[in-house]
Short mmCIF file of N, CA and C in Angstrom, two decimals:
data_model
loop_
_atom_site.label_atom_id
_atom_site.label_comp_id
_atom_site.label_asym_id
_atom_site.label_seq_id
_atom_site.Cartn_x
_atom_site.Cartn_y
_atom_site.Cartn_z
N MET Z 1 -174.20 -61.96 43.04
CA MET Z 1 -173.09 -62.69 42.42
C MET Z 1 -173.49 -64.15 42.28
N ARG Z 2 -173.10 -64.74 41.16
CA ARG Z 2 -173.47 -66.12 40.88
C ARG Z 2 -172.50 -67.07 41.62
N SER Z 3 -173.06 -68.22 41.92
CA SER Z 3 -172.25 -69.22 42.63
C SER Z 3 -171.30 -69.88 41.64
N ALA Z 4 -170.30 -70.57 42.18
CA ALA Z 4 -169.30 -71.23 41.33
C ALA Z 4 -169.93 -72.34 40.51
N SER Z 5 -170.89 -73.05 41.05
CA SER Z 5 -171.49 -74.12 40.28
C SER Z 5 -172.33 -73.58 39.13
N GLU Z 6 -173.01 -72.46 39.33
CA GLU Z 6 -173.77 -71.87 38.25
C GLU Z 6 -172.87 -71.34 37.17
N ARG Z 7 -171.74 -70.75 37.57
CA ARG Z 7 -170.76 -70.29 36.56
C ARG Z 7 -170.19 -71.46 35.77
N GLY Z 8 -169.94 -72.57 36.48
CA GLY Z 8 -169.43 -73.77 35.78
C GLY Z 8 -170.44 -74.32 34.80
N LEU Z 9 -171.71 -74.38 35.24
CA LEU Z 9 -172.79 -74.86 34.32
C LEU Z 9 -172.91 -73.94 33.11
N ARG Z 10 -172.74 -72.66 33.33
CA ARG Z 10 -172.85 -71.68 32.26
C ARG Z 10 -171.69 -71.84 31.27
N ILE Z 11 -170.49 -72.04 31.81
CA ILE Z 11 -169.31 -72.21 30.94
C ILE Z 11 -169.42 -73.47 30.11
N VAL Z 12 -169.80 -74.58 30.75
CA VAL Z 12 -169.95 -75.85 30.04
C VAL Z 12 -171.07 -75.73 29.00
N GLY Z 13 -172.17 -75.11 29.39
CA GLY Z 13 -173.27 -74.93 28.45
C GLY Z 13 -172.89 -74.08 27.27
N ALA Z 14 -172.15 -72.99 27.54
CA ALA Z 14 -171.76 -72.09 26.47
C ALA Z 14 -170.77 -72.75 25.52
N VAL Z 15 -169.75 -73.34 26.06
CA VAL Z 15 -168.67 -73.88 25.22
C VAL Z 15 -169.07 -75.21 24.58
N VAL Z 16 -169.41 -76.19 25.39
CA VAL Z 16 -169.70 -77.53 24.88
C VAL Z 16 -171.08 -77.58 24.24
N GLY Z 17 -172.11 -77.14 24.98
CA GLY Z 17 -173.47 -77.16 24.45
C GLY Z 17 -173.62 -76.28 23.23
N GLY Z 18 -173.01 -75.07 23.28
CA GLY Z 18 -173.08 -74.19 22.13
C GLY Z 18 -172.40 -74.77 20.92
N TYR Z 19 -171.27 -75.44 21.14
CA TYR Z 19 -170.57 -76.09 20.01
C TYR Z 19 -171.43 -77.19 19.39
N LEU Z 20 -171.99 -78.03 20.24
CA LEU Z 20 -172.80 -79.13 19.72
C LEU Z 20 -174.05 -78.64 18.99
N LEU Z 21 -174.68 -77.60 19.52
CA LEU Z 21 -175.84 -77.02 18.83
C LEU Z 21 -175.41 -76.37 17.52
N THR Z 22 -174.29 -75.71 17.53
CA THR Z 22 -173.80 -75.09 16.30
C THR Z 22 -173.51 -76.13 15.23
N VAL Z 23 -172.90 -77.21 15.60
CA VAL Z 23 -172.60 -78.29 14.62
C VAL Z 23 -173.88 -78.85 14.05
N SER Z 24 -174.85 -79.13 14.91
CA SER Z 24 -176.12 -79.67 14.45
C SER Z 24 -176.85 -78.66 13.56
N THR Z 25 -176.79 -77.38 13.91
CA THR Z 25 -177.45 -76.35 13.12
C THR Z 25 -176.78 -76.18 11.76
N VAL Z 26 -175.46 -76.26 11.70
CA VAL Z 26 -174.74 -76.14 10.43
C VAL Z 26 -175.10 -77.32 9.53
N ILE Z 27 -175.19 -78.50 10.06
CA ILE Z 27 -175.57 -79.65 9.26
C ILE Z 27 -176.97 -79.50 8.73
N ALA Z 28 -177.90 -79.08 9.60
CA ALA Z 28 -179.29 -78.89 9.16
C ALA Z 28 -179.41 -77.78 8.13
N ALA Z 29 -178.71 -76.67 8.34
CA ALA Z 29 -178.79 -75.55 7.40
C ALA Z 29 -178.22 -75.94 6.04
N GLY Z 30 -177.13 -76.69 6.04
CA GLY Z 30 -176.54 -77.16 4.77
C GLY Z 30 -177.49 -78.07 4.03
N ALA Z 31 -178.17 -78.95 4.75
CA ALA Z 31 -179.13 -79.86 4.12
C ALA Z 31 -180.33 -79.13 3.58
N VAL Z 32 -180.82 -78.17 4.35
CA VAL Z 32 -181.99 -77.38 3.90
C VAL Z 32 -181.65 -76.57 2.67
N LEU Z 33 -180.50 -75.88 2.70
CA LEU Z 33 -180.10 -75.07 1.55
C LEU Z 33 -179.88 -75.92 0.30
N ALA Z 34 -179.29 -77.09 0.49
CA ALA Z 34 -179.11 -77.99 -0.66
C ALA Z 34 -180.45 -78.49 -1.20
N ARG Z 35 -181.37 -78.76 -0.28
CA ARG Z 35 -182.71 -79.23 -0.69
C ARG Z 35 -183.46 -78.12 -1.41
N LEU Z 36 -183.18 -76.85 -1.08
CA LEU Z 36 -183.84 -75.73 -1.71
C LEU Z 36 -183.25 -75.38 -3.09
N GLY Z 37 -182.22 -76.10 -3.51
CA GLY Z 37 -181.69 -75.91 -4.85
C GLY Z 37 -180.32 -75.30 -4.93
N MET Z 38 -179.72 -74.92 -3.81
CA MET Z 38 -178.38 -74.39 -3.84
C MET Z 38 -177.41 -75.54 -4.08
N ALA Z 39 -176.33 -75.25 -4.77
CA ALA Z 39 -175.31 -76.31 -4.99
C ALA Z 39 -174.83 -76.80 -3.65
N ARG Z 40 -174.64 -78.10 -3.54
CA ARG Z 40 -174.28 -78.70 -2.23
C ARG Z 40 -173.01 -78.10 -1.64
N SER Z 41 -172.00 -77.87 -2.47
CA SER Z 41 -170.75 -77.30 -1.96
C SER Z 41 -170.94 -75.86 -1.44
N GLU Z 42 -171.76 -75.08 -2.15
CA GLU Z 42 -172.07 -73.73 -1.70
C GLU Z 42 -172.91 -73.72 -0.44
N ALA Z 43 -173.83 -74.66 -0.35
CA ALA Z 43 -174.66 -74.75 0.85
C ALA Z 43 -173.82 -75.09 2.08
N VAL Z 44 -172.90 -76.01 1.93
CA VAL Z 44 -172.02 -76.39 3.04
C VAL Z 44 -171.11 -75.20 3.42
N ALA Z 45 -170.56 -74.52 2.43
CA ALA Z 45 -169.67 -73.39 2.70
C ALA Z 45 -170.43 -72.26 3.42
N LEU Z 46 -171.62 -71.93 2.93
CA LEU Z 46 -172.40 -70.86 3.53
C LEU Z 46 -172.83 -71.21 4.94
N SER Z 47 -173.32 -72.41 5.14
CA SER Z 47 -173.75 -72.80 6.49
C SER Z 47 -172.57 -72.87 7.43
N SER Z 48 -171.42 -73.28 6.96
CA SER Z 48 -170.23 -73.30 7.82
C SER Z 48 -169.79 -71.90 8.23
N MET Z 49 -169.83 -70.97 7.31
CA MET Z 49 -169.44 -69.60 7.63
C MET Z 49 -170.44 -68.99 8.62
N LEU Z 50 -171.72 -69.24 8.40
CA LEU Z 50 -172.74 -68.72 9.32
C LEU Z 50 -172.65 -69.37 10.70
N GLY Z 51 -172.11 -70.57 10.72
CA GLY Z 51 -171.94 -71.29 12.00
C GLY Z 51 -171.00 -70.55 12.97
N PHE Z 52 -170.00 -69.87 12.44
CA PHE Z 52 -169.10 -69.11 13.31
C PHE Z 52 -169.86 -67.96 13.99
N VAL Z 53 -170.68 -67.29 13.23
CA VAL Z 53 -171.48 -66.18 13.78
C VAL Z 53 -172.49 -66.72 14.80
N PHE Z 54 -173.11 -67.82 14.47
CA PHE Z 54 -174.10 -68.45 15.35
C PHE Z 54 -173.45 -68.86 16.69
N TYR Z 55 -172.29 -69.48 16.61
CA TYR Z 55 -171.58 -69.90 17.81
C TYR Z 55 -171.18 -68.70 18.69
N LEU Z 56 -170.70 -67.63 18.07
CA LEU Z 56 -170.38 -66.41 18.80
C LEU Z 56 -171.61 -65.84 19.49
N ALA Z 57 -172.73 -65.81 18.79
CA ALA Z 57 -173.96 -65.28 19.37
C ALA Z 57 -174.42 -66.15 20.53
N LEU Z 58 -174.29 -67.48 20.41
CA LEU Z 58 -174.62 -68.36 21.50
C LEU Z 58 -173.74 -68.13 22.73
N LEU Z 59 -172.45 -67.93 22.51
CA LEU Z 59 -171.53 -67.66 23.62
C LEU Z 59 -171.91 -66.40 24.37
N VAL Z 60 -172.16 -65.36 23.63
CA VAL Z 60 -172.54 -64.08 24.25
C VAL Z 60 -173.85 -64.21 25.00
N TRP Z 61 -174.82 -64.85 24.36
CA TRP Z 61 -176.14 -65.02 24.99
C TRP Z 61 -176.06 -65.88 26.23
N ALA Z 62 -175.22 -66.90 26.23
CA ALA Z 62 -175.12 -67.82 27.35
C ALA Z 62 -174.69 -67.11 28.62
N PHE Z 63 -173.89 -66.08 28.51
CA PHE Z 63 -173.42 -65.35 29.68
C PHE Z 63 -174.30 -64.14 30.01
N SER Z 64 -175.27 -63.87 29.17
CA SER Z 64 -176.18 -62.73 29.47
C SER Z 64 -177.54 -63.19 29.96
N VAL Z 65 -177.90 -64.44 29.71
CA VAL Z 65 -179.20 -64.96 30.16
C VAL Z 65 -179.22 -65.03 31.68
N ARG Z 66 -180.37 -64.76 32.28
CA ARG Z 66 -180.46 -64.67 33.73
C ARG Z 66 -180.22 -66.00 34.44
N ALA Z 67 -180.82 -67.08 33.96
CA ALA Z 67 -180.74 -68.37 34.66
C ALA Z 67 -180.01 -69.40 33.80
N ALA Z 68 -179.16 -70.16 34.42
CA ALA Z 68 -178.43 -71.21 33.69
C ALA Z 68 -179.41 -72.30 33.22
N ALA Z 69 -180.50 -72.48 33.97
CA ALA Z 69 -181.50 -73.47 33.57
C ALA Z 69 -182.11 -73.10 32.22
N ARG Z 70 -182.37 -71.83 31.99
CA ARG Z 70 -182.93 -71.39 30.73
C ARG Z 70 -181.94 -71.66 29.59
N LEU Z 71 -180.67 -71.45 29.84
CA LEU Z 71 -179.65 -71.75 28.85
C LEU Z 71 -179.72 -73.21 28.44
N TRP Z 72 -179.77 -74.10 29.42
CA TRP Z 72 -179.80 -75.54 29.12
C TRP Z 72 -181.08 -75.96 28.42
N ILE Z 73 -182.19 -75.32 28.79
CA ILE Z 73 -183.47 -75.64 28.12
C ILE Z 73 -183.44 -75.23 26.65
N VAL Z 74 -182.91 -74.06 26.38
CA VAL Z 74 -182.81 -73.58 25.00
C VAL Z 74 -181.85 -74.46 24.19
N LEU Z 75 -180.73 -74.84 24.81
CA LEU Z 75 -179.78 -75.72 24.10
C LEU Z 75 -180.42 -77.07 23.80
N ALA Z 76 -181.13 -77.64 24.75
CA ALA Z 76 -181.79 -78.94 24.53
C ALA Z 76 -182.86 -78.83 23.47
N ALA Z 77 -183.67 -77.78 23.53
CA ALA Z 77 -184.72 -77.62 22.54
C ALA Z 77 -184.14 -77.42 21.13
N GLY Z 78 -183.06 -76.67 21.04
CA GLY Z 78 -182.40 -76.47 19.75
C GLY Z 78 -181.83 -77.78 19.21
N MET Z 79 -181.26 -78.58 20.09
CA MET Z 79 -180.72 -79.86 19.66
C MET Z 79 -181.83 -80.80 19.17
N VAL Z 80 -182.95 -80.81 19.87
CA VAL Z 80 -184.09 -81.64 19.43
C VAL Z 80 -184.62 -81.19 18.08
N LEU Z 81 -184.74 -79.86 17.93
CA LEU Z 81 -185.26 -79.31 16.67
C LEU Z 81 -184.32 -79.60 15.50
N THR Z 82 -183.04 -79.36 15.67
CA THR Z 82 -182.10 -79.62 14.57
C THR Z 82 -181.93 -81.10 14.30
N ALA Z 83 -182.02 -81.94 15.33
CA ALA Z 83 -181.94 -83.37 15.13
C ALA Z 83 -183.17 -83.85 14.33
N ALA Z 84 -184.33 -83.28 14.60
CA ALA Z 84 -185.53 -83.62 13.84
C ALA Z 84 -185.39 -83.22 12.38
N VAL Z 85 -184.87 -82.05 12.14
CA VAL Z 85 -184.69 -81.58 10.75
C VAL Z 85 -183.66 -82.47 10.04
N ASN Z 86 -182.57 -82.80 10.73
CA ASN Z 86 -181.56 -83.68 10.15
C ASN Z 86 -182.12 -85.05 9.85
N HIS Z 87 -182.99 -85.56 10.71
CA HIS Z 87 -183.59 -86.88 10.53
C HIS Z 87 -184.58 -86.89 9.34
N VAL Z 88 -185.34 -85.83 9.25
CA VAL Z 88 -186.33 -85.74 8.15
C VAL Z 88 -185.63 -85.61 6.80
N LEU Z 89 -184.56 -84.84 6.74
CA LEU Z 89 -183.87 -84.61 5.47
C LEU Z 89 -182.86 -85.68 5.14
N ASP Z 90 -182.63 -86.60 6.04
CA ASP Z 90 -181.64 -87.65 5.80
C ASP Z 90 -182.24 -88.73 4.99
#
């Protein structure tokens, strides 16, 4: 059984960290799709719709991964990657 602190870290990572990563990913995906020639409004709409699926997948994965540390490492790496893409395309 997991300790209360690990459950708390998992909940915060899933809800807050997953939300922040999803927002950053949606922004990056919209910029990439627009750069690839898709109309900007369609790129934003598509990336926003896919963001709901991505957030749900992150929530499910966050509670199935063995260690909370791995969750936080993946969230941090994803944030760095999407921030780099956003910076390059900005």
